[in-house]
Each structure stands twice: as structure tokens, then as C-alpha cells.
């Protein structure tokens, strides 16, 4: 017997649930890529992306996933042999750094820990020791989707300034843009990147990059540039060059609709919705943790992301929980990855999420824990309900 029927619910941190309006926006013929409608669509999206990143700098759209956007950031500003400092907080900055190393950069990892966010004071201390300014770029993620860590990008930006270090500050916002505040210019970020398929509610396949003036100065001297990623190649008025070829027309229709939805909701509302629903998940996990099997991967509450929660599982098999949730109840939970493989599952709460989706997901996890006889504190979902009832005002 199962209690699944109809649409399966994806509670994984990307690709995320796409709104029906976004799916429907693609159900139309392509545009003539030389038409004024196409040019206007591109212009509106580039402008709105810069606004989402909160920068006066220019944005670029690539036909790529996040890995492609990583390569775009690196190739545009680095030269072979440049030293890059990677700030570890889980899986993703490390992956970005591995791409940099494969491309010929000299990569150093500032050791972090899977259970915590980056410490700005450690960044400052490392940079102060780099008296010759050999470090050219610093890579960090705002949210590490594997560990569930939220990094305080503003504090890290201030630490870099406090050290008086000129390295470019490059930030991955794949798992946070549109969900949590990000202020590229105010926070001294020189290059920011993101992708379409997480908080931005759009199919996988678009990568976004924004560049500051300082990034452009580095770009002029960079020798890792290649034609597809190159910002300069995308300058000028000719629309075809904005995508270094044919525009991904339907993905752009989808993105236009998704950003329209964010505008209609209001970005501040979207951030608040993520905060409320993220805390609802945390309230449930805290209660389940009383059974001594489940727990938070990120030790410090303030360092837990509002977009994904990584739940560790000790003495039980997280895959069994995931299997039950999917096969019996139609909810797909995220898998523990990297160092947490086989030791965790993840609940995504990013992008197109609302109270029934989150409360339903929490309820299903609790059904799974009960059915599988996994010790857990009772009424975790109820704690989430209490939290929302007390904080979502009439
Ligand atoms: C998902 C993710 C990526 C990688 O994006 P892909 O589209 O899978 O290449 C990079 N950084 C973060 C923080 C992510 O969550």
C-alpha cells in the first residue's frame, strides 16, 4: 500500500519545483532571434539579473549549469598561475576551486569544516599574511547546498577590506539568489554567479554572472579567456553576441516569468517567506533530534541556511527514509553528498515553496520515521505548525 498518487513532490535542492506559470511560459513557438521582441527580452533579463545581484555592474547569461558559470567567472578574470584562495564550508567552493586548478590556477584552500560556516577572522588573518598580494581571487559560496551552511558574505567582504587586500572577491549564489538577501556592490563582491534551477524556479540550463568594474580591470589582462565565456565577446549591440550564438529562447521565457513572479511577490517578501519556512523546518528537525538519531549538520543556528537543511542520521540509514518518503508518499528528499554521503538527507526549502509544500514534506518525514521505527522526538511537524501560527500574522 502507498499513499502516493499524482504529482511527485521534489524536496531536493535543485532542480527545484517549477511554478505552473513558468512551465506554461515555455509553451509557445520560438522567437526570431533577431526580432526586437527578442532584444527587449534579453535587455530586460540582464537588467533584472543585475538588480537581483544588487549591482551596478553588468550581468551575463550563459547556456550552462552552475559549473559552466563557475568556468565563466574564472576564465574571465584569471591568468595561468594566478593564486586563488578557496574558502571551504562544505562541497561547493571546493568544486569551484577544482575547476580553477584544472584551468591552470594555483589553488589554496583555507581549511574550513563541514559543520560550520566560513570564519571571517580567519580570512582576514590569511590575507594579512599575504603581504606581497600574490592571491588574486577569493572564492566563497553564500550557501553551501551540501553542508547547509550559510556564509556571511557581508562580513567576509569587510574582512577582506580590513586586511587591505586587493584580491577579487567572487561569490557563488546558486543556492541563495532570490531567496536570501545578497548585495553584490555593498558587500564588496567583485564577481557573483548563479544558476536558473534553484531559487530562481526555472529549468536547469542557464548560468548567470555579474561583474564589477574591478573585475573588468582584471578581465582586460586575463589570459584564460575563451570565446564562449568571454565578456568582451558579448559586448556591443549585436544581440547574437549576447549568447555567443543562438539564444536559449524558451529558457529565457521561463526565466522572464519566474522573475516576474518574484517581482509580483516582492523580493523582501520572498526573503521573509524563506526565513519563515526555513525556520519551520528547523523547528521540526530540532524536535526529531530529541531521539538522538537525527540532528543538524550545521552546529551553530545562525549559520544554517534558509534554503536547505542538511539533517544528519546516526545509527539509521538515511536512504531508507528517502526511499520510504518517495515510494510510499511521493516526496523526494535530497541525498547527503560529499563527506555526508550515507550519513544525511537534505530538505530543500528554496524557490517555489509554500506552507503546504513544507508542512507536507515535514509530515512525510515524520511518517517515514514512525513507519521505520527510527527514534525521534514526536510532533516535529507540530512544532513547525506552532512556529508558523505564531509568526505568520493574520
Ligand atoms: C547546485 C550548485 C552548484 C552547481 O550547479 P550545477 O548547475 O549543478 O552545475 C554550484 N554551487 C552551489 C552552491 C550549488 O548549490
mmCIF file of C-alpha atoms and ligand atoms in Angstrom:
data_model
loop_
_atom_site.group_PDB
_atom_site.id
_atom_site.type_symbol
_atom_site.label_atom_id
_atom_site.label_comp_id
_atom_site.label_asym_id
_atom_site.label_seq_id
_atom_site.Cartn_x
_atom_site.Cartn_y
_atom_site.Cartn_z
ATOM 1 C CA UNK A 1 0.000 0.000 0.000
ATOM 2 C CA UNK A 2 1.133 3.514 -0.702
ATOM 3 C CA UNK A 3 -0.355 6.943 -0.159
ATOM 4 C CA UNK A 4 1.242 8.438 -3.204
ATOM 5 C CA UNK A 5 -0.714 9.492 -6.229
ATOM 6 C CA UNK A 6 -0.471 12.251 -8.776
ATOM 7 C CA UNK A 7 2.404 14.645 -8.868
ATOM 8 C CA UNK A 8 5.617 13.692 -7.083
ATOM 9 C CA UNK A 9 6.943 16.494 -4.881
ATOM 10 C CA UNK A 10 10.612 17.398 -5.282
ATOM 11 C CA UNK A 11 12.116 18.493 -1.977
ATOM 12 C CA UNK A 12 15.667 18.364 -3.373
ATOM 13 C CA UNK A 13 17.947 21.395 -3.586
ATOM 14 C CA UNK A 14 17.897 21.653 -7.354
ATOM 15 C CA UNK A 15 16.391 21.323 -9.757
ATOM 16 C CA UNK A 16 13.512 22.635 -7.683
ATOM 17 C CA UNK A 17 9.773 22.738 -8.196
ATOM 18 C CA UNK A 18 8.843 24.951 -11.107
ATOM 19 C CA UNK A 19 5.655 27.023 -10.899
ATOM 20 C CA UNK A 20 2.986 26.121 -13.458
ATOM 21 C CA UNK A 21 3.222 29.654 -14.873
ATOM 22 C CA UNK A 22 6.925 29.129 -15.566
ATOM 23 C CA UNK A 23 6.286 25.816 -17.304
ATOM 24 C CA UNK A 24 3.452 27.332 -19.314
ATOM 25 C CA UNK A 25 5.548 30.335 -20.353
ATOM 26 C CA UNK A 26 7.645 27.968 -22.483
ATOM 27 C CA UNK A 27 4.668 26.502 -24.308
ATOM 28 C CA UNK A 28 4.865 28.731 -27.368
ATOM 29 C CA UNK A 29 6.870 28.983 -30.578
ATOM 30 C CA UNK A 30 10.412 30.355 -30.521
ATOM 31 C CA UNK A 31 11.024 33.971 -31.415
ATOM 32 C CA UNK A 32 13.015 35.226 -34.348
ATOM 33 C CA UNK A 33 16.291 35.741 -32.549
ATOM 34 C CA UNK A 34 16.859 38.971 -34.496
ATOM 35 C CA UNK A 35 13.463 40.453 -33.595
ATOM 36 C CA UNK A 36 13.012 43.482 -31.377
ATOM 37 C CA UNK A 37 10.925 41.335 -29.007
ATOM 38 C CA UNK A 38 13.961 39.086 -28.504
ATOM 39 C CA UNK A 39 16.310 42.026 -27.946
ATOM 40 C CA UNK A 40 13.925 43.512 -25.408
ATOM 41 C CA UNK A 41 13.584 40.193 -23.604
ATOM 42 C CA UNK A 42 17.358 39.921 -23.262
ATOM 43 C CA UNK A 43 17.724 43.526 -22.143
ATOM 44 C CA UNK A 44 15.014 43.153 -19.512
ATOM 45 C CA UNK A 45 16.601 39.993 -18.130
ATOM 46 C CA UNK A 46 20.138 41.390 -17.999
ATOM 47 C CA UNK A 47 18.830 44.447 -16.181
ATOM 48 C CA UNK A 48 16.776 42.372 -13.737
ATOM 49 C CA UNK A 49 19.667 39.996 -13.043
ATOM 50 C CA UNK A 50 21.907 42.928 -12.124
ATOM 51 C CA UNK A 51 19.129 44.109 -9.826
ATOM 52 C CA UNK A 52 18.835 40.671 -8.229
ATOM 53 C CA UNK A 53 22.592 40.631 -7.618
ATOM 54 C CA UNK A 54 22.225 44.256 -6.400
ATOM 55 C CA UNK A 55 24.978 45.592 -8.601
ATOM 56 C CA UNK A 56 25.522 48.471 -10.981
ATOM 57 C CA UNK A 57 27.774 46.069 -12.885
ATOM 58 C CA UNK A 58 26.794 44.112 -15.958
ATOM 59 C CA UNK A 59 25.307 40.652 -15.990
ATOM 60 C CA UNK A 60 25.857 37.840 -18.470
ATOM 61 C CA UNK A 61 23.634 34.875 -19.311
ATOM 62 C CA UNK A 62 25.239 31.594 -20.330
ATOM 63 C CA UNK A 63 23.655 28.436 -21.691
ATOM 64 C CA UNK A 64 25.121 26.343 -18.905
ATOM 65 C CA UNK A 65 24.549 24.984 -15.437
ATOM 66 C CA UNK A 66 26.331 26.297 -12.348
ATOM 67 C CA UNK A 67 29.551 24.516 -13.269
ATOM 68 C CA UNK A 68 29.583 26.412 -16.545
ATOM 69 C CA UNK A 69 29.018 29.713 -14.762
ATOM 70 C CA UNK A 70 31.955 28.850 -12.468
ATOM 71 C CA UNK A 71 34.146 28.438 -15.533
ATOM 72 C CA UNK A 72 32.823 31.735 -16.885
ATOM 73 C CA UNK A 73 33.854 33.584 -13.723
ATOM 74 C CA UNK A 74 37.333 32.059 -13.638
ATOM 75 C CA UNK A 75 38.222 32.341 -17.319
ATOM 76 C CA UNK A 76 37.228 35.992 -17.494
ATOM 77 C CA UNK A 77 39.428 37.326 -14.702
ATOM 78 C CA UNK A 78 42.328 34.909 -14.154
ATOM 79 C CA UNK A 79 45.625 34.180 -15.844
ATOM 80 C CA UNK A 80 47.536 30.922 -15.792
ATOM 81 C CA UNK A 81 49.381 30.537 -12.484
ATOM 82 C CA UNK A 82 47.306 33.109 -10.597
ATOM 83 C CA UNK A 83 46.853 32.245 -6.970
ATOM 84 C CA UNK A 84 43.276 31.613 -5.836
ATOM 85 C CA UNK A 85 42.141 31.252 -2.229
ATOM 86 C CA UNK A 86 39.140 28.967 -1.721
ATOM 87 C CA UNK A 87 37.109 29.425 1.486
ATOM 88 C CA UNK A 88 35.841 25.983 2.484
ATOM 89 C CA UNK A 89 32.414 25.440 4.066
ATOM 90 C CA UNK A 90 31.339 22.134 2.546
ATOM 91 C CA UNK A 91 31.397 20.913 -1.031
ATOM 92 C CA UNK A 92 30.766 23.672 -3.496
ATOM 93 C CA UNK A 93 33.570 26.202 -3.092
ATOM 94 C CA UNK A 94 35.939 23.234 -3.235
ATOM 95 C CA UNK A 95 34.405 22.204 -6.563
ATOM 96 C CA UNK A 96 34.779 25.738 -7.905
ATOM 97 C CA UNK A 97 38.424 25.689 -6.787
ATOM 98 C CA UNK A 98 38.973 22.333 -8.506
ATOM 99 C CA UNK A 99 37.758 23.912 -11.734
ATOM 100 C CA UNK A 100 40.229 26.776 -11.193
ATOM 101 C CA UNK A 101 43.086 24.314 -10.607
ATOM 102 C CA UNK A 102 42.194 22.340 -13.748
ATOM 103 C CA UNK A 103 42.265 25.596 -15.697
ATOM 104 C CA UNK A 104 45.790 26.394 -14.505
ATOM 105 C CA UNK A 105 45.329 28.478 -11.349
ATOM 106 C CA UNK A 106 47.380 27.876 -8.215
ATOM 107 C CA UNK A 107 44.701 26.992 -5.670
ATOM 108 C CA UNK A 108 44.984 27.192 -1.899
ATOM 109 C CA UNK A 109 42.121 26.066 0.334
ATOM 110 C CA UNK A 110 41.531 27.944 3.560
ATOM 111 C CA UNK A 111 40.548 24.954 5.629
ATOM 112 C CA UNK A 112 37.004 25.025 6.914
ATOM 113 C CA UNK A 113 34.785 22.365 8.267
ATOM 114 C CA UNK A 114 31.663 20.560 7.040
ATOM 115 C CA UNK A 115 29.829 21.561 10.207
ATOM 116 C CA UNK A 116 30.269 25.311 10.143
ATOM 117 C CA UNK A 117 30.371 28.471 8.065
ATOM 118 C CA UNK A 118 33.495 30.364 6.976
ATOM 119 C CA UNK A 119 35.051 32.453 9.777
ATOM 120 C CA UNK A 120 35.716 35.989 8.511
ATOM 121 C CA UNK A 121 38.523 36.494 11.079
ATOM 122 C CA UNK A 122 40.405 33.511 9.616
ATOM 123 C CA UNK A 123 40.062 35.011 6.141
ATOM 124 C CA UNK A 124 41.437 38.335 7.368
ATOM 125 C CA UNK A 125 44.338 36.641 9.139
ATOM 126 C CA UNK A 126 45.300 34.667 5.996
ATOM 127 C CA UNK A 127 45.130 37.770 3.821
ATOM 128 C CA UNK A 128 47.248 39.840 6.220
ATOM 129 C CA UNK A 129 49.976 37.230 5.869
ATOM 130 C CA UNK A 130 49.888 37.630 2.073
ATOM 131 C CA UNK A 131 51.991 40.797 2.179
ATOM 132 C CA UNK A 132 53.026 40.550 -1.488
ATOM 133 C CA UNK A 133 49.374 40.251 -2.562
ATOM 134 C CA UNK A 134 50.012 37.084 -4.521
ATOM 135 C CA UNK A 135 46.390 35.987 -4.018
ATOM 136 C CA UNK A 136 44.397 37.257 -6.989
ATOM 137 C CA UNK A 137 40.941 35.913 -6.218
ATOM 138 C CA UNK A 138 38.947 34.599 -3.264
ATOM 139 C CA UNK A 139 36.142 32.081 -3.870
ATOM 140 C CA UNK A 140 33.235 31.555 -1.469
ATOM 141 C CA UNK A 141 29.669 30.297 -1.621
ATOM 142 C CA UNK A 142 26.843 32.134 0.106
ATOM 143 C CA UNK A 143 25.022 28.878 0.814
ATOM 144 C CA UNK A 144 26.714 25.513 0.663
ATOM 145 C CA UNK A 145 24.000 23.218 -0.578
ATOM 146 C CA UNK A 146 25.762 20.079 0.681
ATOM 147 C CA UNK A 147 26.519 21.099 4.272
ATOM 148 C CA UNK A 148 23.604 23.528 4.619
ATOM 149 C CA UNK A 149 25.971 26.307 5.752
ATOM 150 C CA UNK A 150 25.073 29.958 5.300
ATOM 151 C CA UNK A 151 28.122 32.158 4.951
ATOM 152 C CA UNK A 152 28.020 35.810 5.986
ATOM 153 C CA UNK A 153 29.271 37.296 2.717
ATOM 154 C CA UNK A 154 28.983 40.851 4.052
ATOM 155 C CA UNK A 155 31.293 40.031 6.984
ATOM 156 C CA UNK A 156 33.786 38.252 4.709
ATOM 157 C CA UNK A 157 33.783 41.237 2.335
ATOM 158 C CA UNK A 158 34.538 43.520 5.288
ATOM 159 C CA UNK A 159 37.319 41.193 6.460
ATOM 160 C CA UNK A 160 38.949 41.371 3.020
ATOM 161 C CA UNK A 161 38.767 45.184 3.121
ATOM 162 C CA UNK A 162 40.053 45.253 6.711
ATOM 163 C CA UNK A 163 43.094 43.274 5.595
ATOM 164 C CA UNK A 164 43.644 45.881 2.867
ATOM 165 C CA UNK A 165 43.884 43.100 0.318
ATOM 166 C CA UNK A 166 43.146 43.757 -3.381
ATOM 167 C CA UNK A 167 42.121 40.210 -4.390
ATOM 168 C CA UNK A 168 38.853 39.889 -6.293
ATOM 169 C CA UNK A 169 36.045 38.573 -4.101
ATOM 170 C CA UNK A 170 33.993 36.021 -6.080
ATOM 171 C CA UNK A 171 30.765 34.607 -4.680
ATOM 172 C CA UNK A 172 28.566 31.672 -5.697
ATOM 173 C CA UNK A 173 24.872 32.428 -5.064
ATOM 174 C CA UNK A 174 23.450 29.366 -6.850
ATOM 175 C CA UNK A 175 21.544 28.213 -3.761
ATOM 176 C CA UNK A 176 20.555 31.638 -2.432
ATOM 177 C CA UNK A 177 19.818 34.243 -5.128
ATOM 178 C CA UNK A 178 16.177 35.264 -4.959
ATOM 179 C CA UNK A 179 15.781 33.501 -1.585
ATOM 180 C CA UNK A 180 18.100 35.333 0.815
ATOM 181 C CA UNK A 181 19.432 38.900 0.678
ATOM 182 C CA UNK A 182 22.506 39.421 -1.490
ATOM 183 C CA UNK A 183 24.153 42.806 -2.020
ATOM 184 C CA UNK A 184 26.977 42.493 -4.501
ATOM 185 C CA UNK A 185 28.127 46.130 -4.502
ATOM 186 C CA UNK A 186 27.523 46.910 -0.838
ATOM 187 C CA UNK A 187 29.306 43.772 0.294
ATOM 188 C CA UNK A 188 32.429 44.393 -1.851
ATOM 189 C CA UNK A 189 31.782 41.415 -4.126
ATOM 190 C CA UNK A 190 33.559 41.703 -7.485
ATOM 191 C CA UNK A 191 32.122 38.711 -9.321
ATOM 192 C CA UNK A 192 28.894 36.889 -8.475
ATOM 193 C CA UNK A 193 27.399 33.868 -10.182
ATOM 194 C CA UNK A 194 24.215 31.846 -10.017
ATOM 195 C CA UNK A 195 22.094 29.339 -11.909
ATOM 196 C CA UNK A 196 18.497 29.064 -13.034
ATOM 197 C CA UNK A 197 17.301 25.851 -11.403
ATOM 198 C CA UNK A 198 17.299 26.510 -7.669
ATOM 199 C CA UNK A 199 15.912 29.647 -6.059
ATOM 200 C CA UNK A 200 15.063 31.065 -9.456
ATOM 201 C CA UNK A 201 12.439 28.388 -10.194
ATOM 202 C CA UNK A 202 13.479 27.964 -13.845
ATOM 203 C CA UNK A 203 14.592 24.808 -15.696
ATOM 204 C CA UNK A 204 18.281 23.897 -15.427
ATOM 205 C CA UNK A 205 20.353 25.283 -18.260
ATOM 206 C CA UNK A 206 21.073 28.951 -17.584
ATOM 207 C CA UNK A 207 24.128 30.286 -15.744
ATOM 208 C CA UNK A 208 24.399 33.910 -14.598
ATOM 209 C CA UNK A 209 27.447 36.035 -13.857
ATOM 210 C CA UNK A 210 27.739 39.657 -12.751
ATOM 211 C CA UNK A 211 30.971 41.647 -12.895
ATOM 212 C CA UNK A 212 32.137 44.785 -11.094
ATOM 213 C CA UNK A 213 34.464 47.432 -12.529
ATOM 214 C CA UNK A 214 37.358 45.854 -10.630
ATOM 215 C CA UNK A 215 36.527 42.522 -12.241
ATOM 216 C CA UNK A 216 36.542 44.218 -15.636
ATOM 217 C CA UNK A 217 40.014 45.641 -14.953
ATOM 218 C CA UNK A 218 41.246 42.115 -14.229
ATOM 219 C CA UNK A 219 39.402 40.840 -17.305
ATOM 220 C CA UNK A 220 41.430 43.092 -19.599
ATOM 221 C CA UNK A 221 44.644 41.338 -18.504
ATOM 222 C CA UNK A 222 43.272 37.810 -18.054
ATOM 223 C CA UNK A 223 44.804 35.145 -20.274
ATOM 224 C CA UNK A 224 42.397 32.287 -19.517
ATOM 225 C CA UNK A 225 39.708 33.865 -21.680
ATOM 226 C CA UNK A 226 37.989 31.660 -24.264
ATOM 227 C CA UNK A 227 35.455 32.741 -26.899
ATOM 228 C CA UNK A 228 32.272 31.352 -25.402
ATOM 229 C CA UNK A 229 32.667 32.676 -21.863
ATOM 230 C CA UNK A 230 34.420 35.942 -22.783
ATOM 231 C CA UNK A 231 32.644 39.103 -21.541
ATOM 232 C CA UNK A 232 34.258 41.245 -24.225
ATOM 233 C CA UNK A 233 32.868 38.971 -26.945
ATOM 234 C CA UNK A 234 29.413 39.658 -25.524
ATOM 235 C CA UNK A 235 29.745 43.440 -25.647
ATOM 236 C CA UNK A 236 28.322 45.604 -28.396
ATOM 237 C CA UNK A 237 24.814 45.997 -29.653
ATOM 238 C CA UNK A 238 24.565 42.868 -31.789
ATOM 239 C CA UNK A 239 22.100 40.635 -29.997
ATOM 240 C CA UNK A 240 23.525 37.384 -31.371
ATOM 241 C CA UNK A 241 26.759 38.014 -29.478
ATOM 242 C CA UNK A 242 24.997 38.266 -26.108
ATOM 243 C CA UNK A 243 24.764 34.468 -26.148
ATOM 244 C CA UNK A 244 27.775 33.818 -28.393
ATOM 245 C CA UNK A 245 25.249 32.164 -30.712
ATOM 246 C CA UNK A 246 21.569 31.257 -30.695
ATOM 247 C CA UNK A 247 19.685 32.475 -27.630
ATOM 248 C CA UNK A 248 18.144 29.795 -25.356
ATOM 249 C CA UNK A 249 14.757 31.279 -26.197
ATOM 250 C CA UNK A 250 12.470 29.027 -24.148
ATOM 251 C CA UNK A 251 14.614 29.077 -21.044
ATOM 252 C CA UNK A 252 14.517 32.860 -21.301
ATOM 253 C CA UNK A 253 10.701 32.811 -21.483
ATOM 254 C CA UNK A 254 10.737 30.702 -18.331
ATOM 255 C CA UNK A 255 13.198 32.967 -16.545
ATOM 256 C CA UNK A 256 11.200 36.067 -17.510
ATOM 257 C CA UNK A 257 8.084 34.548 -15.937
ATOM 258 C CA UNK A 258 9.947 33.420 -12.807
ATOM 259 C CA UNK A 259 11.432 36.877 -12.225
ATOM 260 C CA UNK A 260 8.027 38.453 -12.891
ATOM 261 C CA UNK A 261 6.650 36.224 -10.142
ATOM 262 C CA UNK A 262 9.412 37.322 -7.769
ATOM 263 C CA UNK A 263 8.657 40.955 -8.583
ATOM 264 C CA UNK A 264 4.944 40.419 -8.038
ATOM 265 C CA UNK A 265 5.602 38.847 -4.655
ATOM 266 C CA UNK A 266 8.246 41.411 -3.789
ATOM 267 C CA UNK A 267 11.827 40.351 -3.148
ATOM 268 C CA UNK A 268 11.595 41.253 0.536
ATOM 269 C CA UNK A 269 8.525 39.025 0.860
ATOM 270 C CA UNK A 270 10.326 36.186 -0.859
ATOM 271 C CA UNK A 271 13.225 36.519 1.607
ATOM 272 C CA UNK A 272 10.798 36.570 4.533
ATOM 273 C CA UNK A 273 8.903 33.558 3.166
ATOM 274 C CA UNK A 274 12.182 31.636 3.010
ATOM 275 C CA UNK A 275 13.095 32.692 6.533
ATOM 276 C CA UNK A 276 9.733 31.591 7.926
ATOM 277 C CA UNK A 277 9.641 28.269 6.067
ATOM 278 C CA UNK A 278 13.330 27.582 6.747
ATOM 279 C CA UNK A 279 12.748 28.117 10.459
ATOM 280 C CA UNK A 280 9.670 25.860 10.300
ATOM 281 C CA UNK A 281 11.912 23.075 9.002
ATOM 282 C CA UNK A 282 14.479 23.745 11.714
ATOM 283 C CA UNK A 283 11.806 23.639 14.437
ATOM 284 C CA UNK A 284 10.797 20.172 13.238
ATOM 285 C CA UNK A 285 14.379 18.894 12.968
ATOM 286 C CA UNK A 286 15.156 20.168 16.480
ATOM 287 C CA UNK A 287 12.273 18.108 17.882
ATOM 288 C CA UNK A 288 13.171 14.982 15.875
ATOM 289 C CA UNK A 289 16.714 15.332 17.215
ATOM 290 C CA UNK A 290 15.497 14.502 20.725
ATOM 291 C CA UNK A 291 15.571 10.865 19.606
ATOM 292 C CA UNK A 292 19.393 11.098 19.283
ATOM 293 C CA UNK A 293 19.399 9.780 15.712
ATOM 294 C CA UNK A 294 18.620 12.856 13.631
ATOM 295 C CA UNK A 295 20.422 16.160 14.022
ATOM 296 C CA UNK A 296 21.560 19.353 12.327
ATOM 297 C CA UNK A 297 24.714 19.109 10.307
ATOM 298 C CA UNK A 298 25.467 22.789 10.942
ATOM 299 C CA UNK A 299 26.157 23.171 14.644
ATOM 300 C CA UNK A 300 25.575 26.910 15.023
ATOM 301 C CA UNK A 301 21.922 28.007 14.478
ATOM 302 C CA UNK A 302 22.895 31.358 12.917
ATOM 303 C CA UNK A 303 24.949 29.533 10.274
ATOM 304 C CA UNK A 304 22.031 27.440 8.953
ATOM 305 C CA UNK A 305 20.701 28.384 5.547
ATOM 306 C CA UNK A 306 17.122 29.455 4.903
ATOM 307 C CA UNK A 307 17.160 27.483 1.639
ATOM 308 C CA UNK A 308 18.270 23.963 2.583
ATOM 309 C CA UNK A 309 18.622 21.961 5.790
ATOM 310 C CA UNK A 310 21.067 19.084 5.997
ATOM 311 C CA UNK A 311 19.876 16.512 8.521
ATOM 312 C CA UNK A 312 22.437 14.035 9.819
ATOM 313 C CA UNK A 313 21.349 10.484 10.638
ATOM 314 C CA UNK A 314 23.335 8.382 13.119
ATOM 315 C CA UNK A 315 22.538 4.704 13.690
ATOM 316 C CA UNK A 316 19.911 4.508 10.942
ATOM 317 C CA UNK A 317 20.021 4.552 7.153
ATOM 318 C CA UNK A 318 19.075 7.894 5.600
ATOM 319 C CA UNK A 319 18.483 6.096 2.289
ATOM 320 C CA UNK A 320 15.678 4.104 3.940
ATOM 321 C CA UNK A 321 13.975 7.357 4.977
ATOM 322 C CA UNK A 322 14.343 8.736 1.471
ATOM 323 C CA UNK A 323 13.078 5.523 -0.115
ATOM 324 C CA UNK A 324 10.021 5.427 2.119
ATOM 325 C CA UNK A 325 9.230 9.107 1.541
ATOM 326 C CA UNK A 326 9.457 8.683 -2.224
ATOM 327 C CA UNK A 327 7.918 5.282 -2.763
ATOM 328 C CA UNK A 328 5.159 5.451 -0.184
ATOM 329 C CA UNK A 329 4.385 9.161 -0.046
ATOM 330 C CA UNK A 330 5.671 10.732 -3.265
ATOM 331 C CA UNK A 331 8.124 13.145 -1.641
ATOM 332 C CA UNK A 332 11.695 13.194 -2.944
ATOM 333 C CA UNK A 333 14.218 14.255 -0.295
ATOM 334 C CA UNK A 334 17.783 15.290 -1.098
ATOM 335 C CA UNK A 335 20.659 12.877 -0.559
ATOM 336 C CA UNK A 336 23.655 13.533 1.657
ATOM 337 C CA UNK A 337 26.603 14.285 -0.631
ATOM 338 C CA UNK A 338 30.372 14.674 -0.279
ATOM 339 C CA UNK A 339 31.572 13.932 3.261
ATOM 340 C CA UNK A 340 27.955 13.304 4.286
ATOM 341 C CA UNK A 341 27.246 10.548 1.781
ATOM 342 C CA UNK A 342 25.251 7.817 3.522
ATOM 343 C CA UNK A 343 25.046 9.921 6.699
ATOM 344 C CA UNK A 344 22.464 12.578 5.973
ATOM 345 C CA UNK A 345 19.464 13.648 3.944
ATOM 346 C CA UNK A 346 18.537 17.127 2.881
ATOM 347 C CA UNK A 347 15.278 19.040 2.877
ATOM 348 C CA UNK A 348 15.228 21.843 0.328
ATOM 349 C CA UNK A 349 13.160 24.928 1.042
ATOM 350 C CA UNK A 350 14.225 27.149 -1.831
ATOM 351 C CA UNK A 351 12.412 28.807 -4.687
ATOM 352 C CA UNK A 352 8.797 27.906 -5.345
ATOM 353 C CA UNK A 353 7.938 26.724 -1.839
ATOM 354 C CA UNK A 354 4.951 27.463 0.348
ATOM 355 C CA UNK A 355 3.433 26.328 3.652
ATOM 356 C CA UNK A 356 1.606 23.228 2.352
ATOM 357 C CA UNK A 357 4.687 22.021 0.496
ATOM 358 C CA UNK A 358 6.905 22.406 3.545
ATOM 359 C CA UNK A 359 4.406 21.161 6.126
ATOM 360 C CA UNK A 360 3.582 18.246 3.829
ATOM 361 C CA UNK A 361 7.258 17.378 3.468
ATOM 362 C CA UNK A 362 7.830 17.554 7.222
ATOM 363 C CA UNK A 363 4.751 15.438 7.808
ATOM 364 C CA UNK A 364 6.015 12.821 5.366
ATOM 365 C CA UNK A 365 9.440 12.668 7.033
ATOM 366 C CA UNK A 366 7.663 12.073 10.308
ATOM 367 C CA UNK A 367 5.509 9.340 8.747
ATOM 368 C CA UNK A 368 8.714 7.703 7.474
ATOM 369 C CA UNK A 369 10.423 7.910 10.894
ATOM 370 C CA UNK A 370 7.366 6.341 12.506
ATOM 371 C CA UNK A 371 6.967 3.586 9.903
ATOM 372 C CA UNK A 372 10.661 2.713 10.048
ATOM 373 C CA UNK A 373 10.793 2.752 13.864
ATOM 374 C CA UNK A 374 13.568 5.331 13.878
ATOM 375 C CA UNK A 375 13.754 7.008 17.299
ATOM 376 C CA UNK A 376 12.745 10.660 17.086
ATOM 377 C CA UNK A 377 11.135 13.314 19.215
ATOM 378 C CA UNK A 378 7.397 13.312 18.479
ATOM 379 C CA UNK A 379 5.429 16.166 16.958
ATOM 380 C CA UNK A 380 8.230 17.820 14.981
ATOM 381 C CA UNK A 381 5.784 18.862 12.286
ATOM 382 C CA UNK A 382 3.601 20.263 15.046
ATOM 383 C CA UNK A 383 6.471 22.483 16.193
ATOM 384 C CA UNK A 384 6.695 23.793 12.619
ATOM 385 C CA UNK A 385 2.951 24.489 12.674
ATOM 386 C CA UNK A 386 3.290 26.328 16.005
ATOM 387 C CA UNK A 387 6.112 28.442 14.613
ATOM 388 C CA UNK A 388 4.164 29.443 11.522
ATOM 389 C CA UNK A 389 0.995 30.033 13.531
ATOM 390 C CA UNK A 390 2.829 32.394 15.844
ATOM 391 C CA UNK A 391 4.807 34.222 13.173
ATOM 392 C CA UNK A 392 2.586 34.495 10.121
ATOM 393 C CA UNK A 393 0.290 37.237 11.360
ATOM 394 C CA UNK A 394 -3.396 37.402 10.397
HETATM 395 C C1 LIG B 1 23.955 23.341 -7.365
HETATM 396 C C2 LIG B 1 25.094 24.194 -7.007
HETATM 397 C C3 LIG B 1 26.174 24.397 -7.889
HETATM 398 C C4 LIG B 1 26.328 23.655 -9.164
HETATM 399 O O1 LIG B 1 25.341 23.923 -10.075
HETATM 400 P P1 LIG B 1 25.095 22.924 -11.290
HETATM 401 O O2 LIG B 1 24.007 23.610 -12.028
HETATM 402 O O3 LIG B 1 24.708 21.610 -10.722
HETATM 403 O O4 LIG B 1 26.349 22.845 -12.079
HETATM 404 C C5 LIG B 1 27.147 25.293 -7.516
HETATM 405 N N1 LIG B 1 27.106 25.931 -6.338
HETATM 406 C C6 LIG B 1 26.106 25.735 -5.464
HETATM 407 C C7 LIG B 1 26.117 26.480 -4.168
HETATM 408 C C8 LIG B 1 25.084 24.859 -5.764
HETATM 409 O O5 LIG B 1 24.092 24.659 -4.892
#
